[in-house]
XYZ file of C-alpha atoms in Angstrom:
342
model
C -0.024 -0.009 -0.028
C 1.169 3.512 -0.893
C 0.628 6.051 1.817
C 1.224 9.814 1.629
C 0.832 12.741 3.871
C 1.754 16.453 3.303
C 0.784 19.795 4.635
C -1.191 22.213 2.424
C 0.285 25.642 2.700
C -1.600 27.457 0.062
C -4.545 27.137 -2.467
C -7.090 25.832 0.259
C -9.645 27.872 2.122
C -8.716 28.876 5.763
C -10.463 27.179 8.544
C -12.515 30.302 9.401
C -13.901 30.354 5.741
C -14.871 26.836 6.027
C -16.618 27.517 9.373
C -18.386 30.521 7.894
C -19.876 28.679 4.934
C -20.606 25.385 6.614
C -22.250 27.378 9.379
C -25.052 28.156 6.930
C -26.024 24.511 6.891
C -24.628 22.967 10.067
C -23.622 23.839 13.668
C -20.779 26.364 13.545
C -19.199 25.185 16.825
C -17.338 21.902 17.744
C -17.271 20.616 14.146
C -14.347 19.098 12.243
C -14.530 18.981 8.491
C -12.742 16.680 6.196
C -12.729 16.895 2.396
C -12.405 13.558 0.529
C -12.587 11.904 -2.881
C -12.236 8.228 -3.848
C -11.054 6.327 -6.949
C -12.508 2.971 -7.920
C -12.088 0.418 -10.662
C -15.623 1.138 -11.862
C -19.097 2.409 -10.892
C -20.560 -0.819 -9.600
C -20.370 -1.249 -5.846
C -20.440 -5.015 -6.142
C -18.187 -5.973 -9.147
C -15.470 -3.320 -8.672
C -13.354 -2.202 -5.801
C -11.840 0.859 -4.240
C -8.108 1.518 -4.778
C -7.548 5.096 -3.628
C -8.726 7.542 -1.138
C -7.517 11.078 -0.853
C -8.563 13.390 1.970
C -7.855 16.821 3.434
C -8.216 17.261 7.231
C -7.440 19.887 9.843
C -4.575 19.054 12.207
C -3.045 21.531 14.680
C -4.590 24.374 12.678
C -3.126 23.145 9.385
C -4.755 21.397 6.462
C -2.978 18.204 5.764
C -3.469 16.044 2.622
C -3.635 12.259 3.026
C -3.663 9.447 0.413
C -3.991 5.591 0.748
C -3.495 3.629 -2.405
C -3.914 -0.146 -2.878
C -1.099 -1.951 -4.764
C -3.588 -4.873 -5.368
C -7.164 -5.698 -4.791
C -6.398 -7.497 -1.490
C -5.398 -4.216 0.112
C -8.973 -2.675 -0.326
C -10.129 -3.869 3.128
C -6.888 -2.480 4.723
C -7.542 0.910 3.202
C -11.221 0.942 4.342
C -10.173 0.084 7.924
C -7.507 2.847 7.880
C -9.934 5.367 6.486
C -12.595 4.354 9.031
C -10.180 5.012 11.967
C -9.038 8.304 10.202
C -12.724 9.484 10.080
C -13.274 9.064 13.770
C -11.725 12.615 14.350
C -14.137 14.290 11.953
C -17.876 14.822 11.916
C -18.531 16.830 8.641
C -17.845 14.990 5.302
C -17.199 17.422 2.357
C -17.215 15.883 -1.175
C -18.257 16.536 -4.655
C -21.165 14.153 -5.685
C -20.192 12.109 -2.525
C -23.815 11.634 -1.477
C -24.661 9.944 -4.765
C -21.514 8.075 -5.353
C -18.551 8.113 -2.919
C -20.365 7.452 0.338
C -22.813 4.881 -0.993
C -19.936 3.106 -2.761
C -17.810 3.098 0.512
C -20.706 2.009 2.673
C -21.335 -0.935 0.279
C -17.647 -2.102 0.583
C -17.575 -1.652 4.222
C -20.630 -3.955 4.389
C -18.936 -6.460 2.181
C -16.099 -6.826 4.804
C -18.540 -6.695 7.741
C -17.053 -3.294 8.912
C -19.480 -0.856 10.535
C -19.921 2.300 8.480
C -17.820 5.255 9.689
C -20.358 7.717 8.270
C -22.967 6.971 10.982
C -23.754 10.132 12.930
C -21.729 12.354 10.508
C -23.040 15.187 8.488
C -22.424 15.558 4.794
C -21.898 18.615 2.535
C -22.017 17.565 -1.099
C -20.677 20.521 -3.117
C -22.189 19.190 -6.288
C -25.797 19.192 -4.953
C -25.277 22.396 -3.047
C -23.778 24.339 -5.847
C -26.028 23.017 -8.556
C -28.485 26.050 -8.397
C -25.484 28.154 -9.725
C -25.370 26.541 -13.162
C -27.713 29.007 -14.965
C -26.658 32.018 -12.819
C -22.945 31.720 -13.541
C -23.524 30.278 -17.160
C -21.689 27.004 -16.306
C -21.629 24.605 -19.384
C -21.844 21.680 -17.002
C -21.555 20.830 -13.301
C -18.423 18.764 -13.503
C -15.792 19.884 -11.064
C -13.289 20.906 -13.686
C -15.860 23.268 -15.081
C -16.258 24.873 -11.878
C -12.607 25.326 -11.616
C -12.408 26.784 -14.985
C -14.995 29.364 -14.138
C -12.751 30.499 -11.315
C -9.847 30.894 -13.819
C -8.099 27.709 -12.634
C -6.838 25.924 -15.696
C -3.706 24.142 -14.393
C -5.146 20.468 -14.415
C -2.477 18.204 -15.919
C -3.663 14.701 -15.135
C -6.269 12.390 -16.589
C -9.931 12.076 -15.953
C -11.585 9.314 -13.887
C -12.090 6.769 -16.708
C -8.341 7.269 -17.888
C -7.238 6.946 -14.370
C -8.779 3.391 -14.116
C -6.734 2.433 -17.155
C -3.651 3.890 -15.606
C -4.347 1.924 -12.453
C -4.688 -1.377 -14.535
C -1.341 -0.589 -16.223
C 0.193 0.016 -12.756
C -0.994 -3.416 -11.526
C 0.964 -4.863 -14.386
C 4.126 -2.766 -14.452
C 4.334 -1.571 -10.715
C 6.277 1.547 -11.937
C 6.551 4.687 -9.811
C 5.728 7.047 -12.683
C 2.283 5.605 -13.279
C 1.562 5.471 -9.488
C 2.457 9.241 -9.260
C 0.180 10.038 -12.133
C -2.744 8.245 -10.456
C -2.017 9.978 -7.215
C -1.658 13.281 -9.038
C -5.131 13.012 -10.534
C -6.633 12.299 -7.023
C -4.585 15.114 -5.636
C -6.085 17.559 -8.166
C -9.622 16.420 -7.476
C -9.253 16.777 -3.626
C -7.483 20.140 -3.797
C -10.115 21.223 -6.236
C -12.740 20.817 -3.519
C -11.053 23.485 -1.637
C -10.620 25.651 -4.698
C -14.370 25.673 -5.534
C -15.495 25.826 -1.961
C -15.572 29.657 -1.981
C -18.317 29.359 -4.600
C -20.660 28.767 -1.799
C -20.557 32.647 -1.488
C -22.925 32.964 -4.555
C -25.599 31.128 -2.611
C -25.958 34.141 -0.310
C -27.868 35.752 -3.292
C -30.490 33.028 -3.106
C -30.533 32.872 0.776
C -31.146 36.607 1.268
C -27.931 36.842 3.169
C -26.996 40.528 2.137
C -27.867 44.058 2.925
C -29.457 46.581 0.601
C -27.226 49.678 0.560
C -28.596 51.611 -2.413
C -31.923 51.987 -4.245
C -33.102 54.103 -7.306
C -36.055 54.297 -9.635
C -35.140 55.752 -12.961
C -38.660 55.691 -14.420
C -38.350 52.308 -15.924
C -36.126 50.299 -13.652
C -35.512 49.605 -10.046
C -31.815 49.794 -9.421
C -30.399 48.261 -6.189
C -26.944 47.520 -4.726
C -26.525 44.611 -2.282
C -23.678 44.054 0.125
C -22.633 40.352 0.614
C -21.098 39.019 3.817
C -18.284 37.567 1.823
C -16.087 38.153 -1.282
C -17.085 36.415 -4.461
C -14.211 34.436 -5.891
C -15.009 35.536 -9.410
C -17.060 38.280 -10.948
C -20.121 37.405 -13.043
C -23.049 38.950 -14.925
C -26.350 37.618 -16.200
C -29.899 38.508 -16.903
C -32.783 38.642 -19.330
C -35.434 41.137 -20.424
C -36.948 41.224 -16.832
C -33.735 41.859 -14.880
C -30.009 42.051 -14.984
C -27.413 41.550 -12.227
C -23.643 41.732 -11.888
C -21.403 40.587 -8.946
C -17.930 41.604 -7.990
C -16.038 41.351 -4.691
C -18.826 41.905 -2.024
C -21.235 43.766 -4.098
C -24.235 42.800 -6.335
C -25.808 45.324 -8.737
C -29.253 44.631 -9.686
C -31.586 46.223 -12.224
C -35.231 45.086 -12.313
C -37.567 46.287 -15.152
C -40.897 47.584 -13.915
C -44.305 47.722 -15.676
C -45.772 51.018 -15.461
C -43.745 51.663 -12.283
C -44.947 48.523 -10.791
C -43.077 45.402 -9.455
C -44.104 41.635 -8.993
C -43.946 40.502 -5.360
C -43.468 36.653 -5.477
C -44.432 34.304 -2.757
C -42.929 30.956 -1.844
C -45.974 29.060 -0.712
C -47.485 29.083 -4.141
C -49.735 26.031 -3.309
C -51.772 28.245 -0.971
C -52.862 30.554 -3.756
C -55.059 30.802 -6.693
C -53.891 32.710 -9.819
C -56.458 34.973 -11.557
C -55.411 35.293 -15.187
C -57.694 38.184 -15.971
C -56.268 40.243 -13.165
C -52.714 38.925 -13.470
C -52.497 38.347 -9.669
C -52.847 35.757 -6.928
C -55.356 35.439 -4.060
C -55.091 33.173 -1.075
C -57.090 29.911 -1.535
C -59.031 30.729 1.666
C -60.299 33.855 0.012
C -60.680 32.515 -3.507
C -62.830 29.439 -3.063
C -65.902 31.292 -4.072
C -64.518 32.559 -7.371
C -65.731 30.658 -10.509
C -63.185 28.007 -11.606
C -63.237 29.589 -15.018
C -61.575 32.564 -13.639
C -58.965 31.010 -11.405
C -56.080 28.454 -11.627
C -53.848 26.939 -9.174
C -50.817 29.136 -8.849
C -47.338 27.908 -9.839
C -43.958 29.187 -8.848
C -43.955 31.518 -11.840
C -47.408 32.925 -11.480
C -47.585 33.289 -7.646
C -47.305 37.068 -7.388
C -49.122 40.272 -6.663
C -48.122 43.809 -7.978
C -47.108 46.895 -5.892
C -45.948 50.348 -6.852
C -42.275 51.308 -6.731
C -43.194 54.175 -4.425
C -40.914 56.750 -2.550
C -41.783 54.853 0.689
C -40.556 51.668 -0.769
C -37.360 53.297 -2.056
C -36.523 54.771 1.269
C -37.002 51.459 3.233
C -34.197 48.925 3.025
C -36.374 46.665 5.218
C -39.128 46.694 2.531
C -36.640 46.145 -0.228
C -35.164 43.115 1.484
C -38.668 41.678 2.071
C -39.323 42.125 -1.576
C -36.078 40.544 -2.734
C -35.794 37.569 -0.206
C -37.950 35.375 -2.436
C -38.495 37.342 -5.667
C -34.770 37.529 -6.465
C -34.493 33.607 -6.447
C -37.648 33.492 -8.616
C -36.038 36.022 -11.137
C -32.877 33.947 -11.209
C -34.994 30.820 -11.817
C -36.070 32.386 -15.105
C -32.511 32.479 -16.463
C -31.848 29.896 -19.269
C -29.143 27.276 -18.922
C -26.240 27.636 -21.291
C -26.436 25.295 -24.356
């Protein structure tokens, strides 16, 4: 078995950054995160086996990178037991597509050897699932991890993809040469370090979560213009929009332009199942008040039709509280109208 350990001195988010972003999903205190990625000889949990695990964990306030690589199929159980022992000091598992592949695969292999699952009682943060809403906002061509890295301007990957890595590992089993082993380990290293590189992209989710302050508002006669202050720095600037709105983001600021209709804005509501949409009036009414309306004149509201109209008045423009209330759900609805890139 090949075992490696080395400190990560740069290119990985500091612990406080990890605490800040994971605190949006989990308990901020007394948590110990670990980033991990696995390499297997195929996708099937029953007919293939695990041959490499890479992980980054905090130790003495320093991120350390670990790898365990099997030199033959018989060493899979040993790696599983070592990783299980390693995970005892961590309670938050951070991965990319780990909830759909890595963790279920590992649990199946643990079950094969009669080893208790080390994931019991631990929380999971799957960056693939968590960042998926950003695909249309950031115009990402796909949700593959390298695509995320390229959006951030990171283009220094040099090793093979997962399928090519399997071929390399099969070659390694025949040749046992150090060069091929280093190439396999290098691929896994890029994937695990890439988790840290894209981690800051969680900052874009503040736009969806309403985690910002409105610092400026203006109405130019046709458009509502707003500036939002984020609690974090965006790792890369972006812009996107359509005929209804346009937004840009850079550093800690979002600039937002929303087109009005005769000086009026749509106020969207999250609980759309509790409303009827009235097409003739282009508005919604609570079902508790609309049951007496003829069915010809009402429909069940959808996410896209669950809104009322209000005037972009001076009172609204002078109230950051009202602006925040307006944006909290409406902004995510507007972003939902963006088309995914072809």
